[in-house]
Coordinates of C-alpha atoms and ligand atoms in Angstrom, one line a residue:
Chain A
M1 CA -159.3 62.6 -14.3
S2 CA -161.5 60.3 -16.2
V3 CA -160.5 56.7 -16.6
I4 CA -161.1 56.5 -20.5
E5 CA -160.9 59.9 -22.3
A6 CA -161.6 60.4 -26.0
R7 CA -160.8 63.8 -27.1
D8 CA -161.9 64.6 -30.9
L9 CA -160.9 61.1 -31.8
R10 CA -160.7 60.6 -35.9
R11 CA -159.6 57.8 -37.9
S12 CA -159.8 57.4 -41.6
Y13 CA -158.9 54.3 -43.5
R14 CA -157.2 54.2 -46.9
T15 CA -158.6 51.3 -49.1
R16 CA -158.0 50.1 -52.5
T17 CA -160.4 48.7 -55.1
G18 CA -159.5 46.6 -58.0
L19 CA -156.1 44.4 -58.7
W20 CA -155.1 46.5 -61.8
K21 CA -157.0 49.8 -61.9
R22 CA -156.3 50.8 -58.5
E23 CA -158.6 53.5 -56.7
K24 CA -158.2 54.9 -53.8
K25 CA -160.6 55.5 -51.4
V26 CA -160.8 56.9 -48.1
V27 CA -163.3 55.7 -45.5
E28 CA -163.5 58.0 -42.4
A29 CA -164.6 55.6 -39.9
V30 CA -164.6 57.8 -36.9
R31 CA -165.1 61.6 -37.1
G32 CA -164.5 63.4 -34.1
V33 CA -165.5 61.5 -31.2
S34 CA -165.3 62.7 -27.6
F35 CA -166.4 61.1 -24.4
A36 CA -164.9 60.3 -20.9
V37 CA -165.8 57.2 -18.6
E38 CA -165.2 57.7 -14.9
Q39 CA -163.9 55.1 -12.4
G40 CA -166.1 52.1 -12.0
E41 CA -168.6 53.1 -14.7
L42 CA -169.9 51.1 -17.4
F43 CA -170.3 53.1 -20.5
G44 CA -172.0 51.6 -23.6
L45 CA -171.2 52.3 -27.2
L46 CA -174.1 51.7 -29.5
G47 CA -174.3 52.1 -33.2
P48 CA -175.1 50.6 -36.3
N49 CA -172.8 48.3 -38.2
A50 CA -170.0 50.2 -39.5
A51 CA -170.8 53.0 -37.2
G52 CA -167.1 53.1 -36.1
K53 CA -167.5 51.3 -32.6
T54 CA -164.5 48.8 -33.1
T55 CA -162.5 51.4 -34.8
T56 CA -162.6 53.6 -31.5
I57 CA -162.0 50.8 -29.4
K58 CA -159.1 49.7 -31.7
M59 CA -157.5 53.3 -31.0
L60 CA -158.1 53.2 -27.4
I61 CA -156.5 49.6 -27.1
T62 CA -153.5 51.2 -29.0
L63 CA -153.7 48.8 -32.0
L64 CA -154.7 51.8 -34.2
L65 CA -153.0 55.1 -34.1
P66 CA -155.7 58.2 -34.4
T67 CA -155.7 60.1 -37.4
S68 CA -155.9 63.0 -35.5
G69 CA -157.5 63.7 -32.0
S70 CA -156.0 61.9 -28.7
A71 CA -157.1 59.6 -26.1
S72 CA -155.8 58.5 -22.6
V73 CA -156.5 55.5 -20.5
L74 CA -155.7 56.0 -16.9
G75 CA -154.0 58.9 -17.6
H76 CA -151.7 57.3 -19.9
D77 CA -151.8 58.4 -23.5
V78 CA -152.9 55.8 -26.0
V79 CA -150.0 56.9 -28.3
D80 CA -147.2 58.2 -26.5
D81 CA -147.4 55.5 -23.7
A82 CA -149.0 52.4 -25.1
R83 CA -147.0 50.0 -23.3
E84 CA -148.4 51.4 -20.0
V85 CA -152.0 51.5 -21.4
R86 CA -151.6 47.8 -22.4
R87 CA -150.7 46.8 -19.0
H88 CA -153.9 48.1 -17.6
I89 CA -156.4 47.0 -19.9
G90 CA -158.2 43.9 -21.1
Y91 CA -159.7 43.6 -24.5
V92 CA -162.3 40.9 -25.8
F93 CA -164.0 41.1 -29.0
G94 CA -166.9 39.1 -30.2
G95 CA -166.8 36.3 -32.8
D96 CA -165.0 33.0 -32.8
R97 CA -161.7 33.8 -34.3
G98 CA -158.8 34.7 -32.3
L99 CA -157.5 31.5 -30.7
Y100 CA -154.7 28.9 -31.2
E101 CA -156.6 26.1 -32.7
R102 CA -153.9 23.8 -32.1
L103 CA -153.7 24.4 -28.4
N104 CA -156.1 23.4 -25.6
A105 CA -158.0 25.9 -23.7
L106 CA -155.3 25.8 -20.5
D107 CA -152.4 26.4 -23.0
N108 CA -154.5 29.3 -25.0
L109 CA -154.8 30.9 -21.6
R110 CA -151.2 30.0 -20.2
Y111 CA -149.6 31.9 -23.1
F112 CA -151.5 35.3 -22.6
A113 CA -151.0 34.8 -18.8
E114 CA -147.1 34.7 -19.6
L115 CA -147.4 37.8 -22.1
Y116 CA -149.4 39.8 -19.3
G117 CA -146.6 38.9 -16.9
V118 CA -148.8 36.8 -14.6
P119 CA -146.4 35.5 -12.0
A120 CA -146.0 31.6 -12.3
R121 CA -146.8 30.7 -9.1
E122 CA -150.3 32.6 -9.4
Q123 CA -151.3 31.5 -13.4
K124 CA -152.7 28.2 -12.0
Q125 CA -155.0 29.4 -9.5
R126 CA -155.9 32.3 -11.8
I127 CA -156.8 30.4 -14.6
G128 CA -158.5 27.6 -12.8
A129 CA -160.8 30.5 -11.4
L130 CA -161.3 32.1 -14.7
L131 CA -162.4 28.8 -16.3
E132 CA -164.8 28.3 -13.6
L133 CA -165.8 31.9 -14.1
V134 CA -166.8 31.3 -17.7
G135 CA -168.3 27.7 -17.3
L136 CA -165.3 26.0 -19.2
T137 CA -164.0 23.6 -16.2
G138 CA -163.5 20.4 -17.4
R139 CA -163.2 21.1 -20.9
E140 CA -159.8 22.9 -20.8
K141 CA -157.6 20.1 -22.0
E142 CA -159.6 20.1 -25.2
R143 CA -158.1 21.5 -28.4
T144 CA -160.0 24.6 -29.0
E145 CA -160.5 23.8 -33.0
G146 CA -163.2 21.6 -31.4
F147 CA -164.8 24.2 -29.5
S148 CA -168.2 25.4 -30.5
R149 CA -168.7 29.2 -31.0
G150 CA -170.0 30.1 -27.6
M151 CA -167.0 28.3 -26.0
R152 CA -164.7 30.3 -27.8
Q153 CA -166.4 33.2 -26.8
R154 CA -166.0 32.3 -23.3
L155 CA -162.4 31.5 -23.6
H156 CA -161.8 35.0 -25.0
I157 CA -163.6 36.4 -21.9
A158 CA -161.2 34.4 -19.6
R159 CA -158.3 35.5 -21.8
G160 CA -159.1 39.3 -21.4
L161 CA -159.5 38.8 -17.4
L162 CA -156.0 37.0 -17.0
H163 CA -154.3 39.9 -15.5
D164 CA -157.1 41.7 -13.5
P165 CA -157.2 44.7 -15.6
E166 CA -158.7 47.8 -14.2
V167 CA -160.2 48.5 -17.5
L168 CA -162.1 46.4 -19.8
F169 CA -163.0 46.7 -23.5
L170 CA -165.8 44.4 -24.3
D171 CA -166.4 44.6 -28.1
E172 CA -169.7 42.3 -28.6
P173 CA -168.7 40.0 -25.8
T174 CA -172.0 38.2 -25.6
I175 CA -172.6 37.4 -29.3
G176 CA -172.9 33.7 -30.3
I177 CA -173.5 33.0 -26.3
D178 CA -176.7 31.0 -25.6
P179 CA -179.4 32.8 -23.6
V180 CA -178.4 31.2 -20.4
G181 CA -174.9 31.8 -21.3
A182 CA -175.5 35.2 -21.9
R183 CA -177.4 36.0 -18.9
E184 CA -174.6 34.7 -16.8
L185 CA -172.1 36.7 -18.8
R186 CA -174.2 39.8 -17.9
A187 CA -174.0 38.8 -14.3
T188 CA -170.2 38.7 -14.6
I189 CA -169.7 41.8 -16.1
G190 CA -172.1 43.1 -13.5
T191 CA -169.8 41.5 -10.7
L192 CA -166.7 42.9 -12.6
K193 CA -168.4 46.7 -12.3
G194 CA -169.1 45.5 -8.5
Q195 CA -165.4 45.2 -8.1
G196 CA -164.7 48.5 -9.2
K197 CA -163.6 48.2 -12.9
T198 CA -164.0 50.5 -15.4
I199 CA -165.5 49.0 -18.7
L200 CA -166.4 50.1 -22.0
L201 CA -169.2 47.9 -23.9
T202 CA -170.6 47.8 -27.5
T203 CA -173.3 45.6 -28.2
H204 CA -176.2 45.5 -30.7
Y205 CA -178.6 44.1 -27.8
M206 CA -180.5 47.1 -26.5
F207 CA -181.8 45.1 -23.6
E208 CA -178.5 44.1 -22.4
A209 CA -177.1 47.7 -22.6
D210 CA -180.3 49.0 -20.9
E211 CA -179.7 46.3 -18.2
L212 CA -176.0 46.9 -17.9
C213 CA -175.0 50.5 -18.8
D214 CA -174.7 53.4 -16.6
R215 CA -174.3 55.6 -19.4
I216 CA -174.7 55.4 -23.0
A217 CA -173.4 56.9 -26.1
V218 CA -174.9 56.4 -29.5
I219 CA -172.4 56.6 -32.4
R220 CA -173.8 56.9 -36.2
A221 CA -171.5 57.0 -39.1
G222 CA -168.5 57.8 -37.1
E223 CA -170.0 60.8 -34.8
L224 CA -171.6 60.7 -31.6
V225 CA -175.3 61.5 -31.9
A226 CA -176.7 61.2 -28.4
E227 CA -174.9 60.6 -24.8
G228 CA -176.8 60.0 -21.4
T229 CA -178.2 57.5 -19.1
P230 CA -180.6 54.8 -20.4
A231 CA -183.5 56.4 -18.8
T232 CA -182.5 59.7 -20.4
L233 CA -182.1 58.4 -23.5
K234 CA -185.6 56.9 -23.5
Q235 CA -187.0 60.1 -22.1
R236 CA -186.0 61.7 -25.8
V237 CA -189.0 59.5 -27.1
T238 CA -191.5 59.5 -24.2
G239 CA -194.1 61.5 -24.0
G240 CA -195.2 59.5 -27.1
H241 CA -195.5 56.3 -27.3
V242 CA -195.1 53.2 -29.8
M243 CA -197.7 51.6 -31.9
E244 CA -196.8 48.1 -33.2
V245 CA -198.6 46.9 -36.2
E246 CA -198.4 43.0 -37.1
T247 CA -198.3 42.9 -41.0
F248 CA -197.7 40.0 -43.7
G249 CA -196.2 41.0 -47.0
M250 CA -195.8 44.8 -46.5
P251 CA -194.0 46.7 -49.3
E252 CA -191.3 49.3 -48.6
S253 CA -193.0 52.2 -50.1
A254 CA -196.0 51.6 -47.4
V255 CA -193.1 52.4 -44.6
A256 CA -192.0 55.4 -46.1
A257 CA -195.8 56.7 -46.5
V258 CA -196.1 55.7 -42.8
R259 CA -192.8 57.7 -42.1
S260 CA -194.2 60.9 -44.0
L261 CA -197.1 61.1 -41.8
A262 CA -197.6 64.2 -39.5
G263 CA -197.1 63.1 -35.8
V264 CA -194.9 60.1 -36.7
S265 CA -191.1 60.3 -35.8
T266 CA -189.9 57.4 -37.3
A267 CA -191.0 54.0 -38.2
A268 CA -189.2 50.7 -38.8
V269 CA -189.8 47.1 -39.8
E270 CA -188.9 44.5 -37.5
E271 CA -189.1 40.5 -38.9
R272 CA -190.6 38.3 -36.2
G273 CA -191.3 34.9 -37.6
Q274 CA -193.8 34.8 -40.8
A275 CA -194.8 38.4 -39.7
Q276 CA -193.2 41.9 -40.1
V277 CA -193.8 44.3 -37.4
L278 CA -194.3 47.9 -38.1
L279 CA -192.7 49.9 -35.3
V280 CA -194.3 53.6 -35.3
Q281 CA -192.9 56.0 -33.0
V282 CA -195.7 58.6 -32.6
G283 CA -195.1 61.8 -31.3
P284 CA -196.6 63.4 -28.0
G285 CA -200.1 63.9 -28.1
A286 CA -200.5 62.7 -31.6
E287 CA -203.2 60.2 -32.8
V288 CA -202.2 58.4 -35.9
T289 CA -203.8 54.9 -35.5
S290 CA -206.6 55.4 -38.3
A291 CA -203.6 57.3 -40.8
V292 CA -201.0 54.6 -40.4
L293 CA -203.7 51.9 -41.1
G294 CA -205.0 53.8 -44.0
C295 CA -201.2 53.9 -45.3
L296 CA -201.5 50.1 -45.3
G297 CA -204.1 49.8 -47.8
G298 CA -204.3 46.3 -49.2
V299 CA -201.7 45.1 -46.8
N300 CA -202.9 41.9 -44.6
V301 CA -202.7 43.2 -41.1
G302 CA -202.6 41.3 -37.9
R303 CA -202.6 42.7 -34.1
V304 CA -202.3 46.5 -33.4
S305 CA -200.9 47.7 -30.2
S306 CA -199.5 50.6 -28.3
R307 CA -196.8 50.4 -25.6
E308 CA -194.4 52.5 -23.8
P309 CA -191.1 53.4 -25.3
T310 CA -187.8 51.0 -24.8
L311 CA -184.2 51.8 -25.3
E312 CA -184.3 50.3 -28.6
D313 CA -187.0 52.6 -29.7
A314 CA -184.8 55.4 -28.6
Y315 CA -182.1 54.0 -30.5
V316 CA -183.8 53.6 -33.6
E317 CA -185.0 56.8 -33.6
L318 CA -181.2 58.1 -32.9
V319 CA -179.7 56.0 -35.6
S320 CA -182.4 56.2 -38.3
G321 CA -182.0 59.2 -40.6
Q322 CA -183.2 62.6 -39.4
Chain B
M1 CA -137.9 46.6 -13.1
S2 CA -136.7 42.8 -11.9
G3 CA -140.4 41.5 -12.5
D4 CA -140.0 43.3 -16.1
I5 CA -137.0 41.0 -16.6
T6 CA -138.7 37.8 -15.3
T7 CA -141.6 38.6 -17.5
S8 CA -139.4 38.8 -20.7
L9 CA -137.1 35.6 -19.7
R10 CA -140.6 33.7 -19.3
I11 CA -142.1 35.1 -22.7
F12 CA -138.7 34.2 -24.3
F13 CA -138.5 30.5 -22.9
V14 CA -141.9 29.5 -21.9
G15 CA -144.0 31.7 -24.4
G16 CA -141.6 31.0 -27.0
L17 CA -142.2 27.1 -26.6
I18 CA -146.3 27.4 -26.4
S19 CA -146.3 29.6 -29.7
F20 CA -144.0 26.7 -31.4
R21 CA -146.5 24.3 -30.2
A22 CA -149.5 26.5 -31.2
L23 CA -148.2 27.5 -35.0
F24 CA -145.8 25.2 -36.2
N25 CA -148.1 22.8 -38.0
W26 CA -145.7 20.0 -39.1
L27 CA -145.5 18.7 -35.5
S28 CA -147.8 15.7 -36.4
P29 CA -145.8 12.7 -36.9
W30 CA -147.3 12.0 -40.5
I31 CA -145.9 15.5 -41.5
Y32 CA -143.1 15.6 -39.5
I33 CA -141.4 12.2 -40.3
P34 CA -141.5 12.1 -44.1
S35 CA -140.5 16.2 -44.7
L36 CA -137.9 16.3 -41.9
L37 CA -136.4 13.1 -41.4
I38 CA -136.9 10.9 -44.6
A39 CA -136.5 13.9 -47.3
P40 CA -133.1 15.1 -46.2
I41 CA -131.8 11.6 -46.8
F42 CA -133.4 11.6 -50.1
Q43 CA -131.5 14.4 -50.9
I44 CA -128.3 13.4 -49.4
L45 CA -128.4 9.9 -51.3
L46 CA -129.6 12.0 -54.7
F47 CA -126.4 14.0 -54.7
A48 CA -123.9 11.7 -53.4
Y49 CA -124.7 9.3 -56.3
I50 CA -124.8 11.6 -59.0
G51 CA -121.2 12.7 -57.6
R52 CA -120.4 9.0 -57.5
S53 CA -121.5 8.6 -61.3
A54 CA -119.8 11.9 -62.3
G55 CA -116.7 10.8 -60.3
I56 CA -116.7 14.1 -58.4
E57 CA -116.1 15.0 -54.6
S58 CA -116.3 12.5 -52.0
D59 CA -119.4 10.9 -50.3
A60 CA -118.6 13.0 -47.1
F61 CA -118.6 15.9 -48.9
F62 CA -122.4 15.6 -49.9
V63 CA -123.5 13.9 -46.9
I64 CA -122.0 17.2 -44.7
G65 CA -123.3 19.8 -47.2
N66 CA -127.0 18.5 -47.6
A67 CA -127.4 17.4 -43.8
V68 CA -126.1 21.0 -42.6
Q69 CA -128.1 22.6 -45.7
Y70 CA -131.5 20.8 -45.0
S71 CA -132.0 22.5 -41.6
A72 CA -133.0 25.3 -43.9
I73 CA -136.6 23.6 -44.3
P74 CA -137.4 23.5 -40.7
C75 CA -135.5 26.8 -39.8
L76 CA -137.3 28.8 -42.6
F77 CA -140.7 27.2 -42.5
A78 CA -141.0 26.8 -38.8
M79 CA -139.8 30.3 -38.2
A80 CA -142.4 31.8 -40.8
N81 CA -145.1 29.8 -39.4
T82 CA -144.7 30.5 -35.7
I83 CA -145.0 34.2 -36.7
A84 CA -146.5 34.8 -40.1
G85 CA -149.1 32.2 -38.8
E86 CA -150.7 34.6 -36.5
R87 CA -152.5 35.9 -39.8
S88 CA -154.4 32.8 -40.3
T89 CA -155.1 32.3 -36.5
Q90 CA -155.9 36.2 -36.1
T91 CA -154.1 36.5 -33.2
L92 CA -152.1 39.1 -34.0
G93 CA -154.2 41.8 -32.7
I94 CA -154.3 40.2 -29.5
V95 CA -151.0 39.5 -29.2
L96 CA -149.9 43.1 -30.0
S97 CA -152.6 44.6 -27.4
T98 CA -150.4 43.0 -24.5
P99 CA -147.4 44.9 -23.1
A100 CA -145.0 42.0 -23.9
R101 CA -141.8 43.2 -25.0
R102 CA -141.4 42.4 -28.6
I103 CA -137.9 41.3 -28.9
P104 CA -138.3 38.2 -26.3
L105 CA -142.0 37.7 -27.7
F106 CA -140.5 36.9 -31.1
L107 CA -137.0 36.0 -30.7
G108 CA -138.3 33.5 -28.0
R109 CA -140.0 31.7 -30.9
S110 CA -136.8 31.1 -33.0
L111 CA -135.0 28.9 -29.9
P112 CA -137.2 25.8 -30.6
V113 CA -136.8 26.5 -34.4
V114 CA -133.0 26.4 -34.0
V115 CA -133.2 23.3 -31.7
N116 CA -135.5 21.4 -34.1
G117 CA -133.1 22.5 -37.0
F118 CA -129.8 21.4 -35.1
F119 CA -131.8 17.9 -34.7
V120 CA -132.8 17.5 -38.1
S121 CA -129.4 18.3 -39.3
M122 CA -127.7 16.1 -36.7
F123 CA -130.1 13.1 -37.6
S124 CA -129.6 13.5 -41.3
L125 CA -125.6 13.8 -40.8
V126 CA -126.0 10.6 -38.5
V127 CA -128.0 8.4 -40.9
G128 CA -126.7 9.8 -44.4
S129 CA -122.9 8.7 -43.0
L130 CA -124.2 5.2 -41.9
L131 CA -126.0 4.6 -45.2
L132 CA -123.4 5.8 -47.3
G133 CA -120.4 4.3 -45.2
V134 CA -118.7 7.7 -44.5
T135 CA -116.5 7.5 -41.5
I136 CA -116.2 10.7 -39.3
P137 CA -113.9 10.6 -36.7
R138 CA -115.1 10.3 -33.3
S139 CA -113.4 13.3 -31.6
A140 CA -114.9 15.4 -34.7
W141 CA -118.6 14.8 -33.5
L142 CA -118.8 17.1 -30.6
P143 CA -117.3 20.2 -32.5
L144 CA -119.5 19.2 -35.8
A145 CA -122.5 19.3 -33.3
L146 CA -121.4 22.9 -32.5
V147 CA -121.1 24.0 -35.9
V148 CA -124.3 22.3 -36.9
A149 CA -126.2 24.2 -34.1
V150 CA -124.5 27.3 -35.2
A151 CA -125.8 26.9 -38.8
A152 CA -129.0 26.2 -37.4
M153 CA -129.0 29.4 -35.3
S154 CA -128.0 31.7 -38.4
C155 CA -130.5 29.9 -40.7
T156 CA -132.9 30.7 -38.3
G157 CA -131.7 34.6 -38.4
L158 CA -132.6 34.5 -42.0
G159 CA -135.9 32.6 -41.4
L160 CA -136.8 35.7 -39.1
T161 CA -136.4 38.2 -41.7
N162 CA -138.2 35.8 -44.2
A163 CA -141.0 35.5 -41.4
A164 CA -141.2 39.2 -41.2
L165 CA -141.8 39.3 -44.8
G166 CA -144.2 37.0 -44.8
L167 CA -146.4 38.9 -42.4
R168 CA -146.7 41.6 -44.9
V169 CA -147.1 39.5 -47.9
R170 CA -149.4 36.6 -46.3
E171 CA -147.7 34.0 -48.5
T172 CA -145.2 32.4 -46.6
A173 CA -144.3 29.0 -48.5
V174 CA -143.6 30.6 -51.8
L175 CA -140.7 32.9 -50.1
S176 CA -139.4 30.0 -47.9
N177 CA -139.2 27.7 -51.0
V178 CA -137.3 30.1 -53.1
L179 CA -134.8 30.9 -50.3
F180 CA -134.4 27.1 -49.6
G181 CA -133.4 26.9 -53.5
V182 CA -131.0 29.8 -53.1
L183 CA -129.1 28.1 -50.4
L184 CA -129.2 24.8 -51.9
I185 CA -127.3 26.6 -54.9
F186 CA -125.3 29.5 -53.5
C187 CA -124.0 27.9 -50.4
G188 CA -121.4 25.3 -51.6
V189 CA -123.8 22.4 -50.8
N190 CA -123.2 20.1 -53.7
V191 CA -120.9 22.5 -55.7
S192 CA -118.0 24.2 -53.9
L193 CA -117.7 27.7 -54.1
D194 CA -114.7 27.7 -56.1
A195 CA -116.6 26.1 -59.1
L196 CA -119.3 28.4 -59.0
P197 CA -119.2 31.6 -60.9
D198 CA -117.5 34.4 -59.0
W199 CA -120.7 36.5 -58.5
M200 CA -122.4 33.3 -56.9
A201 CA -119.5 32.7 -54.6
A202 CA -119.6 36.3 -53.3
V203 CA -123.3 36.3 -52.8
G204 CA -122.7 32.8 -51.2
S205 CA -120.2 34.1 -48.8
W206 CA -123.1 36.8 -47.6
L207 CA -125.6 33.9 -47.1
P208 CA -126.1 31.6 -43.9
L209 CA -124.6 28.1 -44.1
T210 CA -121.9 28.7 -46.3
H211 CA -119.2 29.0 -43.7
A212 CA -120.6 26.5 -41.4
I213 CA -120.7 24.0 -44.1
E214 CA -117.1 24.7 -45.1
A215 CA -116.2 24.6 -41.3
A216 CA -118.1 21.2 -40.9
R217 CA -116.3 19.7 -43.7
E218 CA -112.7 20.7 -42.6
L219 CA -113.6 19.3 -38.9
A220 CA -114.7 16.0 -40.8
A221 CA -111.6 16.3 -42.3
G222 CA -109.5 16.0 -39.1
D223 CA -109.3 20.0 -38.3
T224 CA -109.3 21.2 -34.8
L225 CA -112.3 23.5 -33.6
G226 CA -109.7 26.4 -33.3
S227 CA -108.6 26.4 -36.8
V228 CA -112.1 26.8 -37.9
A229 CA -113.0 29.6 -35.4
G230 CA -112.7 32.3 -38.1
L231 CA -115.5 30.4 -40.0
I232 CA -117.6 29.8 -37.1
G233 CA -117.3 33.5 -36.3
R234 CA -118.2 34.5 -39.8
E235 CA -121.6 32.3 -39.4
V236 CA -122.4 33.7 -36.2
G237 CA -122.2 37.1 -37.3
L238 CA -124.4 36.6 -40.5
G239 CA -127.0 35.0 -38.3
M240 CA -127.0 37.7 -35.8
L241 CA -127.3 40.2 -39.0
Y242 CA -130.2 38.4 -40.7
G243 CA -131.9 38.1 -37.3
G244 CA -131.6 41.7 -36.5
V245 CA -133.0 42.8 -39.5
G246 CA -135.8 40.5 -39.1
L247 CA -136.5 42.0 -35.6
A248 CA -136.2 45.4 -37.0
A249 CA -138.5 44.7 -40.0
L250 CA -141.3 43.0 -37.3
R251 CA -140.7 46.4 -35.3
W252 CA -141.4 48.5 -38.3
L253 CA -144.3 46.5 -39.2
E254 CA -146.0 46.7 -36.1
I255 CA -145.6 50.6 -36.4
E256 CA -146.7 50.7 -39.7
G257 CA -149.4 48.5 -39.0
R258 CA -150.9 50.9 -36.4
R259 CA -150.7 53.7 -38.7
S260 CA -152.1 52.2 -41.7
A261 CA -154.2 49.3 -40.7
T262 CA -152.3 47.2 -42.9
L263 CA -151.8 44.0 -40.4
E264 CA -155.5 43.3 -40.2
V265 CA -155.2 43.6 -36.1
Q266 CA -158.1 41.8 -34.5
Ligands
LIG401 N1 -159.0 47.6 -41.7 C1 -159.8 48.5 -42.6 N2 -159.6 49.0 -43.4 C2 -160.5 49.7 -44.4 N3 -161.8 50.1 -43.8 C3 -161.9 49.6 -42.6 C4 -161.1 48.7 -41.8 N4 -161.6 48.6 -40.4 C5 -162.9 49.2 -40.5 N5 -163.1 50.0 -41.7 C6 -164.2 50.5 -42.1 O1 -164.7 51.4 -41.0 C7 -166.0 51.7 -40.9 C8 -166.2 51.3 -39.4 O2 -166.2 50.1 -39.0 P1 -166.3 49.5 -37.5 O3 -165.5 48.3 -37.6 O4 -165.3 50.5 -36.8 O5 -167.5 49.3 -37.4 P2 -168.6 48.9 -35.9 O6 -169.1 50.1 -35.7 O7 -167.6 48.3 -35.1 O8 -169.4 47.9 -36.9 P3 -170.1 46.5 -36.3 O9 -171.3 46.8 -35.6 O10 -170.4 45.9 -37.8 O11 -168.8 45.8 -35.7 C9 -166.6 50.7 -41.8 O12 -167.1 51.4 -42.8 C10 -165.4 49.7 -42.1 O13 -165.7 49.0 -43.4
LIG402 MG1 -167.4 46.0 -34.7

């Protein structure tokens, strides 16, 4: 039995537009997603904005009912056995909302410790240890309304771990945390995995996914488009290489022209300070350098280089068009 | 299983108090004293002087009616804040993703509300009586306190229904203000039920506070607790009815929220 199982999960939302002339619209956020996460595994769910990651997680943590399909956590059905699921899972989402602003950090944690039924005599010690873990020791008596974004995020993480859950759902947990803090958090996630916890993680940081995840699923427009270890996903684009061209003031039409070249799998633009870096994924054996530069005609071109593909390249190829 | 009961008891008592502190945003003295200690005295004085100049009813009638009725302000507003306030803090989703039993979770928040409503009413009763020179027999104070507590409880029951509605419609202050006005007019606070049109008196007899106010007036006039037991029973019954409706509505909202994503749970 897998710890997390999603079987053909679907979820649509009904939305209304306008106040008077109400038009109903149905958004199919998740369209038949299936995957399984094994005991002790760290599973990454990657995908662009609005791909359906949070919706999938909300179904797994019992906050949303699937429109169809089914899912279970530790063998408990997320619809029929919701309370049993809730006992064993921790949930952390990214962002700075979801705190009781008038309470200090300690009381925020104490409240959820009560809701999870952490025995009174264990609370003090657990909360102390978690504050230490997320680096908030010494700030716990302050009202959270004065907390910075990263401090809020750390508090959310501590909250998600209060009842020592066996399964963790982390929806962009490092968003808004400074680089050192994020590095510490990744180490913490690694430790939790070492303790045998099963973790489902979403993130937009590919290096983070590459570093942490045992297995990754890429979701695009509500459907899984790839699944595998970071290494196998990278292999999908190896054999080729990635050409990086630093440009200044490149028009969208030039990118389109590059995309249509023979031997080019995908092309994307990344802003880096003043420059726009054109990332071209080149198929195995293809030689496109002069053709790409040809497409860039009058554009101001800086450094041109070539490198091995990263997980990010694999991701870009998976989620961009085709 | 006994662990489950302990957890629920703690959620009721400890959790309820923490939520009250977290979400009832009138707890600063700058809001609390003017809104909950001074305003009821204004209301008592206003109606007592109108009564005096019109030559109707006694000062005791107005002091008791308004002091008991004013618990509606803390009971309605605080109950709505502590439940529907989860919307503005965006904590509802996190709370609902815990295994906590929902009845102690929500009902626990009503206990501090009742205590606070009781305090506000008793304060108004004592200060109003002193200011207007109303004498209430020494022996009547203890039974009066019981009736005031029952009134705060039943009004909080209505507050729970109001809070459930507020969770759905997002605007709780409007609802609470309207309900406060309804209670002021229909519950025999300043105009006795016999003087109201029949249909209004009939509505009043189904609202919280009406029976408690009547019982309190009889106690202050020297009646025994035994002789108002029927009124107290009716008041308790109505409080439980409204509280039950509120809890059922919250249950329904959670189910409906998971189905149609209406509670914006995150
Ligand atoms: N409560 C809601 N009502 C209506 N539509 C919704 C609701 N929640 C999400 N959606 C829609 O469902 C789709 C998927 O949203 P979801 O939040 O799952 O994306 P995501 O993959 O988590 O994106 P992000 O990376 O931006 O967090 C989006 O089109 C979104 O607009
Ligand atoms: Mg999301």
